[in-house]
Tab-separated table of C-alpha atoms in Angstrom:
chain	number	residue	atom	x	y	z
T	1	UNK	CA	93.691	59.123	94.248
T	2	UNK	CA	94.431	56.455	91.676
T	3	UNK	CA	95.495	56.627	88.043
T	4	UNK	CA	95.248	54.006	85.341
T	5	UNK	CA	98.314	51.698	85.150
T	6	UNK	CA	100.500	52.697	82.217
T	7	UNK	CA	101.870	50.021	79.890
T	8	UNK	CA	105.665	50.227	79.717
T	9	UNK	CA	105.570	49.622	75.973
T	10	UNK	CA	106.340	53.144	74.788
T	11	UNK	CA	107.121	56.668	75.871
T	12	UNK	CA	104.416	59.010	77.113
T	13	UNK	CA	102.511	61.224	74.729
T	14	UNK	CA	101.080	64.567	75.818
T	15	UNK	CA	97.541	63.183	75.576
T	16	UNK	CA	98.389	60.386	77.999
T	17	UNK	CA	100.148	62.807	80.324
T	18	UNK	CA	97.221	65.216	80.236
T	19	UNK	CA	94.450	62.758	80.863
T	20	UNK	CA	95.040	61.245	84.248
T	21	UNK	CA	98.419	62.410	85.467
T	22	UNK	CA	98.593	66.221	85.319
T	23	UNK	CA	94.983	66.690	86.438
T	24	UNK	CA	95.477	64.308	89.359
T	25	UNK	CA	98.745	66.006	90.300
T	26	UNK	CA	97.071	69.440	90.310
T	27	UNK	CA	94.485	68.177	92.788
T	28	UNK	CA	97.086	66.378	94.913
T	29	UNK	CA	99.272	69.485	95.173
T	30	UNK	CA	96.320	71.668	96.184
T	31	UNK	CA	95.143	69.223	98.849
T	32	UNK	CA	98.640	68.707	100.288
T	33	UNK	CA	99.174	72.470	100.529
T	34	UNK	CA	95.846	72.675	102.345
T	35	UNK	CA	97.149	70.251	104.969
T	36	UNK	CA	95.037	67.291	103.881
T	37	UNK	CA	96.329	63.737	103.701
T	38	UNK	CA	96.667	62.472	100.137
T	39	UNK	CA	97.655	59.064	98.788
T	40	UNK	CA	98.312	59.565	95.063
T	41	UNK	CA	99.187	56.276	93.357
T	42	UNK	CA	100.275	55.173	89.912
T	43	UNK	CA	101.648	52.020	88.324
T	44	UNK	CA	103.484	50.718	85.293
T	45	UNK	CA	101.929	47.630	83.720
T	46	UNK	CA	105.219	45.952	82.879
T	47	UNK	CA	103.604	42.574	82.127
T	48	UNK	CA	101.184	43.948	79.528
T	49	UNK	CA	101.044	42.001	76.271
T	50	UNK	CA	101.866	45.281	74.491
T	51	UNK	CA	105.344	45.028	76.029
T	52	UNK	CA	105.860	41.529	74.637
T	53	UNK	CA	104.408	42.490	71.247
T	54	UNK	CA	106.795	45.425	70.960
T	55	UNK	CA	109.722	43.231	71.995
T	56	UNK	CA	108.869	40.704	69.286
T	57	UNK	CA	108.747	43.446	66.639
T	58	UNK	CA	112.115	44.825	67.778
T	59	UNK	CA	113.841	41.474	68.236
T	60	UNK	CA	114.527	42.202	71.911
T	61	UNK	CA	113.498	40.597	75.169
T	62	UNK	CA	110.314	41.770	76.834
T	63	UNK	CA	112.268	42.417	80.037
T	64	UNK	CA	114.581	44.853	78.199
T	65	UNK	CA	111.649	46.675	76.609
T	66	UNK	CA	109.798	46.976	79.924
T	67	UNK	CA	112.873	48.242	81.775
T	68	UNK	CA	113.781	50.763	79.076
T	69	UNK	CA	110.352	52.296	78.688
T	70	UNK	CA	109.684	52.206	82.417
T	71	UNK	CA	112.779	54.374	82.893
T	72	UNK	CA	111.602	56.706	80.100
T	73	UNK	CA	108.133	56.986	81.649
T	74	UNK	CA	109.641	57.740	85.056
T	75	UNK	CA	111.726	60.500	83.459
T	76	UNK	CA	108.655	61.950	81.721
T	77	UNK	CA	106.676	61.947	84.969
T	78	UNK	CA	109.544	63.609	86.811
T	79	UNK	CA	110.114	66.251	84.125
T	80	UNK	CA	106.386	67.038	84.134
T	81	UNK	CA	106.395	67.418	87.914
T	82	UNK	CA	104.068	64.495	88.670
T	83	UNK	CA	104.407	63.827	92.409
T	84	UNK	CA	103.166	60.320	93.157
T	85	UNK	CA	103.123	59.159	96.751
T	86	UNK	CA	103.449	55.566	95.599
T	87	UNK	CA	104.249	53.965	92.242
T	88	UNK	CA	103.872	50.223	91.722
T	89	UNK	CA	106.357	48.917	89.172
T	90	UNK	CA	105.117	45.434	88.411
T	91	UNK	CA	108.399	44.048	87.129
T	92	UNK	CA	110.711	45.737	89.622
T	93	UNK	CA	108.880	45.832	92.954
T	94	UNK	CA	109.972	43.031	95.230
T	95	UNK	CA	107.135	40.938	96.518
T	96	UNK	CA	104.588	42.042	93.919
T	97	UNK	CA	104.803	38.951	91.693
T	98	UNK	CA	104.574	36.650	94.698
T	99	UNK	CA	101.609	38.642	96.029
T	100	UNK	CA	99.756	38.396	92.706
T	101	UNK	CA	100.412	34.670	92.367
T	102	UNK	CA	99.200	34.084	95.921
T	103	UNK	CA	96.061	36.102	95.169
T	104	UNK	CA	95.207	33.956	92.126
T	105	UNK	CA	95.903	30.731	94.035
T	106	UNK	CA	93.707	31.899	96.907
T	107	UNK	CA	90.816	32.773	94.599
T	108	UNK	CA	91.069	29.362	92.953
T	109	UNK	CA	91.207	27.546	96.287
T	110	UNK	CA	88.144	29.481	97.466
T	111	UNK	CA	86.172	28.362	94.425
T	112	UNK	CA	85.935	31.856	92.945
T	113	UNK	CA	87.554	30.950	89.610
T	114	UNK	CA	86.119	28.654	86.966
T	115	UNK	CA	88.023	26.578	84.421
T	116	UNK	CA	86.627	26.902	80.921
T	117	UNK	CA	87.766	25.229	77.703
T	118	UNK	CA	86.880	27.086	74.562
T	119	UNK	CA	88.285	28.499	71.330
T	120	UNK	CA	91.067	31.083	71.453
T	121	UNK	CA	92.700	32.690	68.396
T	122	UNK	CA	95.961	31.022	67.405
T	123	UNK	CA	98.601	31.970	64.822
T	124	UNK	CA	100.143	28.877	63.240
T	125	UNK	CA	103.031	30.701	61.446
T	126	UNK	CA	104.096	32.432	64.695
T	127	UNK	CA	103.236	29.404	66.864
T	128	UNK	CA	101.531	31.775	69.291
T	129	UNK	CA	98.226	32.097	71.101
T	130	UNK	CA	96.665	35.450	70.293
T	131	UNK	CA	95.207	37.579	73.072
T	132	UNK	CA	95.737	41.085	74.402
T	133	UNK	CA	97.928	43.198	72.123
T	134	UNK	CA	98.881	40.167	69.998
T	135	UNK	CA	95.569	40.189	68.129
T	136	UNK	CA	93.340	42.689	66.352
T	137	UNK	CA	89.787	42.319	65.139
T	138	UNK	CA	86.308	43.719	65.497
T	139	UNK	CA	84.740	44.504	68.849
T	140	UNK	CA	82.000	41.920	69.500
T	141	UNK	CA	79.782	44.656	70.982
T	142	UNK	CA	80.102	47.698	68.701
T	143	UNK	CA	82.097	46.405	65.726
T	144	UNK	CA	84.902	48.981	66.075
T	145	UNK	CA	88.434	47.969	65.132
T	146	UNK	CA	90.216	47.012	68.336
T	147	UNK	CA	92.594	44.512	69.892
T	148	UNK	CA	92.345	41.849	72.552
T	149	UNK	CA	92.937	44.219	75.465
T	150	UNK	CA	89.640	46.105	75.211
T	151	UNK	CA	87.652	48.465	73.020
T	152	UNK	CA	88.385	52.193	73.274
T	153	UNK	CA	85.094	52.980	71.518
T	154	UNK	CA	82.474	51.273	73.713
T	155	UNK	CA	84.701	49.910	76.531
T	156	UNK	CA	82.417	46.915	77.139
T	157	UNK	CA	84.578	44.014	78.351
T	158	UNK	CA	85.102	40.892	76.241
T	159	UNK	CA	87.491	37.988	75.795
T	160	UNK	CA	89.888	37.832	72.841
T	161	UNK	CA	88.004	34.713	71.723
T	162	UNK	CA	84.982	36.937	70.990
T	163	UNK	CA	86.755	39.222	68.487
T	164	UNK	CA	85.404	39.114	64.951
T	165	UNK	CA	87.904	38.439	62.139
T	166	UNK	CA	90.919	38.069	64.477
T	167	UNK	CA	94.323	38.701	62.891
T	168	UNK	CA	97.847	38.229	64.241
T	169	UNK	CA	99.497	41.587	64.932
T	170	UNK	CA	102.989	40.287	64.201
T	171	UNK	CA	102.484	38.638	60.797
T	172	UNK	CA	98.935	39.726	59.765
T	173	UNK	CA	97.818	36.119	59.339
T	174	UNK	CA	94.125	35.468	60.049
T	175	UNK	CA	93.888	33.526	63.290
T	176	UNK	CA	92.340	30.108	63.663
T	177	UNK	CA	90.368	29.229	66.796
T	178	UNK	CA	91.833	26.351	68.786
T	179	UNK	CA	90.583	24.925	72.096
T	180	UNK	CA	92.342	26.290	75.188
T	181	UNK	CA	91.717	25.701	78.916
T	182	UNK	CA	91.844	28.900	80.966
T	183	UNK	CA	90.750	30.299	84.318
T	184	UNK	CA	87.931	32.842	84.440
T	185	UNK	CA	86.334	35.036	87.098
T	186	UNK	CA	82.530	34.802	86.576
T	187	UNK	CA	80.880	38.134	87.375
T	188	UNK	CA	77.291	36.883	87.339
T	189	UNK	CA	77.606	35.506	90.876
T	190	UNK	CA	78.275	39.104	92.011
T	191	UNK	CA	75.353	40.655	90.080
T	192	UNK	CA	73.509	42.097	93.073
T	193	UNK	CA	76.501	43.617	94.921
T	194	UNK	CA	77.950	44.945	91.649
T	195	UNK	CA	74.625	46.542	90.706
T	196	UNK	CA	74.414	48.150	94.155
T	197	UNK	CA	78.005	49.376	93.871
T	198	UNK	CA	77.469	50.868	90.411
T	199	UNK	CA	74.306	52.609	91.586
T	200	UNK	CA	76.242	54.228	94.448
T	201	UNK	CA	79.119	55.474	92.290
T	202	UNK	CA	79.530	59.082	91.252
T	203	UNK	CA	80.183	58.316	87.589
T	204	UNK	CA	79.918	60.187	84.285
T	205	UNK	CA	76.955	59.427	82.036
T	206	UNK	CA	78.991	57.214	79.692
T	207	UNK	CA	79.837	54.840	82.524
T	208	UNK	CA	76.268	54.819	83.802
T	209	UNK	CA	75.110	53.711	80.354
T	210	UNK	CA	77.805	51.042	80.240
T	211	UNK	CA	76.680	49.609	83.589
T	212	UNK	CA	73.098	49.479	82.319
T	213	UNK	CA	74.248	47.619	79.194
T	214	UNK	CA	76.138	45.092	81.313
T	215	UNK	CA	73.187	44.484	83.623
T	216	UNK	CA	70.807	44.012	80.692
T	217	UNK	CA	72.422	40.644	79.957
T	218	UNK	CA	74.303	37.943	81.793
T	219	UNK	CA	77.442	39.488	83.258
T	220	UNK	CA	80.630	38.376	81.489
T	221	UNK	CA	83.327	36.017	82.647
T	222	UNK	CA	86.720	37.729	82.827
T	223	UNK	CA	89.841	35.754	81.865
T	224	UNK	CA	92.333	35.402	84.707
T	225	UNK	CA	94.968	33.386	82.853
T	226	UNK	CA	96.274	33.359	79.284
T	227	UNK	CA	98.738	31.028	77.536
T	228	UNK	CA	102.101	32.718	77.108
T	229	UNK	CA	105.617	33.274	78.376
T	230	UNK	CA	105.506	36.895	79.604
T	231	UNK	CA	104.029	37.888	82.936
T	232	UNK	CA	103.301	36.395	86.341
T	233	UNK	CA	102.781	32.600	86.172
T	234	UNK	CA	99.365	31.197	87.078
T	235	UNK	CA	100.136	28.950	90.097
T	236	UNK	CA	97.258	26.521	89.549
T	237	UNK	CA	97.650	22.873	88.557
T	238	UNK	CA	96.538	22.212	85.007
T	239	UNK	CA	97.364	25.757	83.911
T	240	UNK	CA	101.131	25.486	83.632
T	241	UNK	CA	102.569	27.717	80.919
T	242	UNK	CA	99.930	30.385	81.491
T	243	UNK	CA	100.308	33.935	82.778
T	244	UNK	CA	97.970	36.254	84.658
T	245	UNK	CA	95.765	38.164	82.212
T	246	UNK	CA	96.715	41.812	81.692
T	247	UNK	CA	93.289	43.262	82.445
T	248	UNK	CA	92.949	41.248	85.649
T	249	UNK	CA	96.455	42.357	86.636
T	250	UNK	CA	95.628	46.033	85.961
T	251	UNK	CA	92.960	45.854	88.671
T	252	UNK	CA	95.353	44.000	90.960
T	253	UNK	CA	98.007	46.692	90.424
T	254	UNK	CA	95.618	49.367	91.621
T	255	UNK	CA	94.682	47.280	94.640
T	256	UNK	CA	98.354	46.658	95.479
T	257	UNK	CA	99.006	50.404	95.256
T	258	UNK	CA	96.826	50.933	98.322
T	259	UNK	CA	98.934	48.410	100.222
T	260	UNK	CA	99.274	44.620	99.981
T	261	UNK	CA	96.598	44.044	102.660
T	262	UNK	CA	93.484	43.428	100.536
T	263	UNK	CA	91.140	43.639	103.488
T	264	UNK	CA	92.234	47.139	104.404
T	265	UNK	CA	89.691	49.744	103.274
T	266	UNK	CA	90.661	52.605	101.002
T	267	UNK	CA	91.966	55.554	103.054
T	268	UNK	CA	88.982	57.912	102.899
T	269	UNK	CA	87.453	59.451	99.787
T	270	UNK	CA	88.597	57.869	96.525
T	271	UNK	CA	88.942	59.484	93.114
T	272	UNK	CA	90.128	57.673	89.989
T	273	UNK	CA	91.623	59.382	86.923
T	274	UNK	CA	91.712	57.523	83.614
T	275	UNK	CA	90.204	56.901	80.211
T	276	UNK	CA	86.904	55.135	79.604
T	277	UNK	CA	88.402	51.685	79.161
T	278	UNK	CA	90.633	52.149	82.211
T	279	UNK	CA	87.615	53.307	84.194
T	280	UNK	CA	85.911	50.003	83.363
T	281	UNK	CA	88.872	48.174	84.907
T	282	UNK	CA	88.438	50.368	87.983
T	283	UNK	CA	84.665	50.039	88.269
T	284	UNK	CA	84.046	46.506	86.976
T	285	UNK	CA	87.154	44.351	87.346
T	286	UNK	CA	88.438	45.857	90.608
T	287	UNK	CA	85.146	45.588	92.581
T	288	UNK	CA	84.644	42.052	91.227
T	289	UNK	CA	88.130	41.183	92.438
T	290	UNK	CA	87.352	42.622	95.868
T	291	UNK	CA	84.069	40.714	96.054
T	292	UNK	CA	85.866	37.508	95.098
T	293	UNK	CA	88.179	38.178	98.050
T	294	UNK	CA	85.046	38.624	100.204
T	295	UNK	CA	85.823	42.314	100.668
T	296	UNK	CA	82.871	44.539	99.719
T	297	UNK	CA	83.989	47.589	97.688
T	298	UNK	CA	83.603	50.863	99.572
T	299	UNK	CA	80.701	53.137	98.697
T	300	UNK	CA	81.065	55.598	101.602
T	301	UNK	CA	82.456	58.161	100.997
T	302	UNK	CA	81.139	58.001	97.450
T	303	UNK	CA	83.895	56.937	95.009
T	304	UNK	CA	84.377	59.278	92.058
T	305	UNK	CA	85.603	58.770	88.502
T	306	UNK	CA	87.162	61.452	86.296
T	307	UNK	CA	87.320	60.441	82.643
T	308	UNK	CA	89.984	61.626	80.234
T	309	UNK	CA	90.415	61.179	76.490
T	310	UNK	CA	94.077	60.185	76.306
T	311	UNK	CA	93.390	57.816	73.402
T	312	UNK	CA	90.471	59.630	71.783
T	313	UNK	CA	90.432	61.331	68.374
T	314	UNK	CA	91.279	64.710	69.912
T	315	UNK	CA	94.140	63.451	72.055
T	316	UNK	CA	97.514	65.185	71.651
T	317	UNK	CA	99.893	62.618	70.111
T	318	UNK	CA	103.038	64.729	70.597
T	319	UNK	CA	105.777	62.961	72.524
T	320	UNK	CA	105.671	64.313	76.065
T	321	UNK	CA	109.440	64.598	76.439
T	322	UNK	CA	109.742	66.586	73.191
T	323	UNK	CA	107.035	69.017	74.315
T	324	UNK	CA	108.517	69.336	77.802
T	325	UNK	CA	111.984	70.068	76.428
T	326	UNK	CA	110.702	72.595	73.885
T	327	UNK	CA	108.071	74.444	75.919
T	328	UNK	CA	108.842	73.642	79.572
T	329	UNK	CA	106.703	71.935	82.166
T	330	UNK	CA	104.614	75.033	82.996
T	331	UNK	CA	103.352	75.408	79.422
T	332	UNK	CA	102.787	71.670	78.958
T	333	UNK	CA	100.945	71.298	82.274
T	334	UNK	CA	98.861	74.371	81.509
T	335	UNK	CA	98.005	72.944	78.081
T	336	UNK	CA	97.234	69.579	79.689
T	337	UNK	CA	94.398	71.005	81.777
T	338	UNK	CA	93.405	73.980	79.599
T	339	UNK	CA	93.754	72.520	76.101
T	340	UNK	CA	95.132	75.613	74.371
T	341	UNK	CA	98.251	73.977	72.930
T	342	UNK	CA	101.718	74.102	74.462
T	343	UNK	CA	102.960	76.804	72.064
T	344	UNK	CA	99.962	79.012	72.795
T	345	UNK	CA	100.346	78.382	76.526
T	346	UNK	CA	103.946	79.576	76.449
T	347	UNK	CA	102.963	82.616	74.370
T	348	UNK	CA	100.377	83.591	76.995
T	349	UNK	CA	102.876	83.094	79.802
T	350	UNK	CA	105.504	85.182	78.004
T	351	UNK	CA	103.151	87.911	76.851
T	352	UNK	CA	101.189	88.276	80.080
T	353	UNK	CA	102.749	86.653	83.130
T	354	UNK	CA	106.444	87.115	82.369
T	355	UNK	CA	105.897	90.562	80.844
T	356	UNK	CA	104.180	91.796	84.015
T	357	UNK	CA	106.804	90.200	86.277
T	358	UNK	CA	109.604	91.736	84.210
T	359	UNK	CA	108.072	95.188	84.655
T	360	UNK	CA	107.598	94.521	88.366
T	361	UNK	CA	111.223	93.480	88.868
T	362	UNK	CA	112.359	96.591	86.978
T	363	UNK	CA	110.183	98.790	89.214
T	364	UNK	CA	111.634	97.164	92.343
T	365	UNK	CA	115.122	97.987	91.129
T	366	UNK	CA	114.175	101.530	90.126
T	367	UNK	CA	112.054	102.529	93.133
T	368	UNK	CA	113.473	100.447	95.962
T	369	UNK	CA	117.071	99.569	95.067
T	370	UNK	CA	116.104	95.970	94.335
T	371	UNK	CA	114.551	95.315	97.753
T	372	UNK	CA	111.028	94.804	99.054
T	373	UNK	CA	109.817	98.179	100.387
T	374	UNK	CA	108.860	98.682	104.017
T	375	UNK	CA	105.580	100.363	103.094
T	376	UNK	CA	102.321	98.395	103.300
T	377	UNK	CA	100.445	97.608	100.067
T	378	UNK	CA	98.285	100.506	98.931
T	379	UNK	CA	97.884	103.205	96.323
T	380	UNK	CA	95.157	104.074	93.799
T	381	UNK	CA	92.731	101.176	93.268
T	382	UNK	CA	94.418	98.815	95.735
T	383	UNK	CA	91.493	98.320	98.212
T	384	UNK	CA	89.112	97.417	95.377
T	385	UNK	CA	91.751	95.226	93.743
T	386	UNK	CA	92.266	93.322	96.984
T	387	UNK	CA	88.504	92.753	97.294
T	388	UNK	CA	88.413	91.375	93.756
T	389	UNK	CA	91.334	89.088	94.514
T	390	UNK	CA	89.582	87.846	97.661
T	391	UNK	CA	86.618	86.840	95.495
T	392	UNK	CA	88.933	85.289	92.898
T	393	UNK	CA	90.752	83.109	95.407
T	394	UNK	CA	87.440	81.747	96.697
T	395	UNK	CA	86.558	80.723	93.150
T	396	UNK	CA	90.074	79.372	92.642
T	397	UNK	CA	89.827	77.145	95.707
T	398	UNK	CA	86.592	75.674	94.376
T	399	UNK	CA	88.166	75.078	90.948
T	400	UNK	CA	91.091	73.328	92.637
T	401	UNK	CA	88.679	70.912	94.342
T	402	UNK	CA	88.062	72.481	97.745
T	403	UNK	CA	84.433	71.364	97.480
T	404	UNK	CA	85.390	67.829	96.471
T	405	UNK	CA	85.566	66.105	93.108
T	406	UNK	CA	82.359	67.775	91.928
T	407	UNK	CA	83.944	71.250	91.906
T	408	UNK	CA	87.385	70.235	90.599
T	409	UNK	CA	87.888	72.134	87.348
T	410	UNK	CA	91.563	72.836	86.545
T	411	UNK	CA	90.553	74.432	83.224
T	412	UNK	CA	88.698	77.108	85.191
T	413	UNK	CA	91.617	77.435	87.600
T	414	UNK	CA	93.867	78.473	84.688
T	415	UNK	CA	91.348	81.105	83.594
T	416	UNK	CA	91.172	82.498	87.131
T	417	UNK	CA	94.966	82.652	87.388
T	418	UNK	CA	95.150	84.508	84.064
T	419	UNK	CA	92.479	86.912	85.294
T	420	UNK	CA	94.520	87.586	88.436
T	421	UNK	CA	97.550	88.585	86.381
T	422	UNK	CA	95.552	90.672	83.906
T	423	UNK	CA	93.724	92.523	86.712
T	424	UNK	CA	97.046	93.333	88.342
T	425	UNK	CA	98.548	94.438	85.028
T	426	UNK	CA	95.642	96.852	84.657
T	427	UNK	CA	96.568	98.694	87.856
T	428	UNK	CA	98.383	102.021	87.420
T	429	UNK	CA	102.111	101.488	86.946
T	430	UNK	CA	103.845	101.554	90.304
T	431	UNK	CA	105.428	104.958	90.902
T	432	UNK	CA	105.192	104.889	94.696
T	433	UNK	CA	106.357	102.287	97.196
T	434	UNK	CA	102.869	101.256	98.483
T	435	UNK	CA	101.867	100.450	94.906
T	436	UNK	CA	105.035	98.415	94.506
T	437	UNK	CA	104.349	96.514	97.735
T	438	UNK	CA	100.846	95.711	96.499
T	439	UNK	CA	102.071	94.210	93.247
T	440	UNK	CA	104.772	92.279	95.095
T	441	UNK	CA	102.067	90.797	97.324
T	442	UNK	CA	100.232	89.543	94.217
T	443	UNK	CA	103.457	87.996	92.924
T	444	UNK	CA	103.975	86.319	96.299
T	445	UNK	CA	100.398	85.004	96.199
T	446	UNK	CA	101.049	83.396	92.816
T	447	UNK	CA	103.825	81.283	94.336
T	448	UNK	CA	100.977	79.501	96.154
T	449	UNK	CA	98.002	80.027	93.861
T	450	UNK	CA	99.739	78.925	90.645
T	451	UNK	CA	101.775	76.135	92.233
T	452	UNK	CA	99.263	73.294	91.668
T	453	UNK	CA	99.183	73.948	87.898
T	454	UNK	CA	102.680	75.369	87.273
T	455	UNK	CA	104.961	74.259	90.125
T	456	UNK	CA	108.235	74.928	88.289
T	457	UNK	CA	107.446	78.584	87.593
T	458	UNK	CA	105.950	79.051	91.056
T	459	UNK	CA	109.186	77.782	92.623
T	460	UNK	CA	111.267	80.040	90.375
T	461	UNK	CA	109.145	83.042	91.361
T	462	UNK	CA	109.377	82.103	95.034
T	463	UNK	CA	113.156	81.959	94.739
T	464	UNK	CA	113.210	85.454	93.237
T	465	UNK	CA	111.060	86.843	96.065
T	466	UNK	CA	112.671	84.931	98.910
T	467	UNK	CA	109.437	83.200	99.965
T	468	UNK	CA	108.501	79.499	100.190
T	469	UNK	CA	106.573	78.051	97.244
T	470	UNK	CA	103.501	75.869	97.357
T	471	UNK	CA	101.660	77.317	100.329
T	472	UNK	CA	97.903	77.027	100.843
T	473	UNK	CA	95.710	78.647	98.197
T	474	UNK	CA	94.199	81.249	100.520
T	475	UNK	CA	93.904	85.012	100.799
T	476	UNK	CA	96.673	84.907	103.423
T	477	UNK	CA	99.112	84.229	100.568
T	478	UNK	CA	98.422	87.788	99.357
T	479	UNK	CA	101.207	89.145	101.554
T	480	UNK	CA	104.297	91.001	100.377
T	481	UNK	CA	107.664	89.361	101.069
T	482	UNK	CA	109.504	90.438	104.199
T	483	UNK	CA	110.490	94.130	103.928
T	484	UNK	CA	114.111	94.620	102.988
T	485	UNK	CA	114.352	91.276	101.180
T	486	UNK	CA	116.594	91.441	98.122
T	487	UNK	CA	114.579	90.529	95.016
T	488	UNK	CA	116.624	88.303	92.707
T	489	UNK	CA	115.007	88.096	89.245
T	490	UNK	CA	115.967	84.906	87.388
T	491	UNK	CA	117.985	85.203	84.199
T	492	UNK	CA	115.412	83.053	82.371
T	493	UNK	CA	111.649	83.604	82.070
T	494	UNK	CA	109.847	82.844	85.318
T	495	UNK	CA	107.002	80.780	83.814
T	496	UNK	CA	107.108	78.548	80.769
T	497	UNK	CA	110.878	78.116	80.486
């Protein structure tokens, strides 16, 4: 499972957190609990031109900006409960820069890269070549306002030299085109294998249309090097003073996340989480890079793409850390996959989940001296309730991705979890010990069933019941804690704190 590399040029917003990271973490947690091997990778794009552009605006070094925001991003991921198996930090990881430089040198030596001299936007007042985040203009394909990194509207790849009406981001001066020699990776030589790869992908309709648009014309040439001072140097004679292009490096970061051995196949089924433009890096730049290394991209098992709208018009622009501190990780994660808003998510958790658990803890104290009763679950309506829960957990497993990427629907998983709590609330209030044991078994089940979406609350509930959190999402989890166990209700709300 891969996620789009995140530029260390700013703190996370809720929309960015929601798109790839929370959804991917929900799936990873479910699969791990099920005993399946998962490799969940992420990366920080520390060499992105957005880092340098922000440093120039702030009067700081790019290295300071990258280090500061990388630490902030790490803290946001940790506070949100994102559990990567591997994170590539481009600026910090030893060996990465050398690996990337060696990769570029190898591709050049193998004749896979072409040197082209052509116009590139230049800002005379700033004495700076304009590419990536240093330049804005019109997309050469759809006309939308964009920058040199890529268009969020149509996502079709282009070079900064193709922007219409290019303007310097730093001083707003219209750019002038000056000749510049750079390295490019021509995609046309890989037309047939790329077309076969795209046809085999399990991709959303928007990507399918994008592939068709690419194949309708000569495939583009992707820049590999750009003039500048920030990033990994291009180790090719005649290109001194140039750095590896950010979009090319984004694909390399994902490849490095699997392990530095390029020839090693991906470990089983692959699923990528990211926005449309990031998905183009994953489905166009990455397979082209593999083909240039004479490694055919895998099509069995069928790779999958899950698109998010982290930068779209409906994306939540709230700072992630602010939302996490105000509403807690359970509410923010729930909002991330359900889209109800963090405040509404916490209101539902307080009014439904925590209200029911508070009543349950009070009943345990009143009827059983604060301990799990020895009686088996039972009472009026319990057999039918258990049958309904058995059906619910089958649906929940499918929503969590038990049937593969095609069934993964965390939005539906939240609805099923809410239904579980509401159904249990609707049972007659526990006045006998078998009824109490039944409701305690539902609470114990939620320490497993809710854990992929709301791990913090699930762990807090597990601590109160004296059971382990994060077990498999199965009907077996519907088991009351060990009889005689002292129930220790937390002083704070269980979910959404």
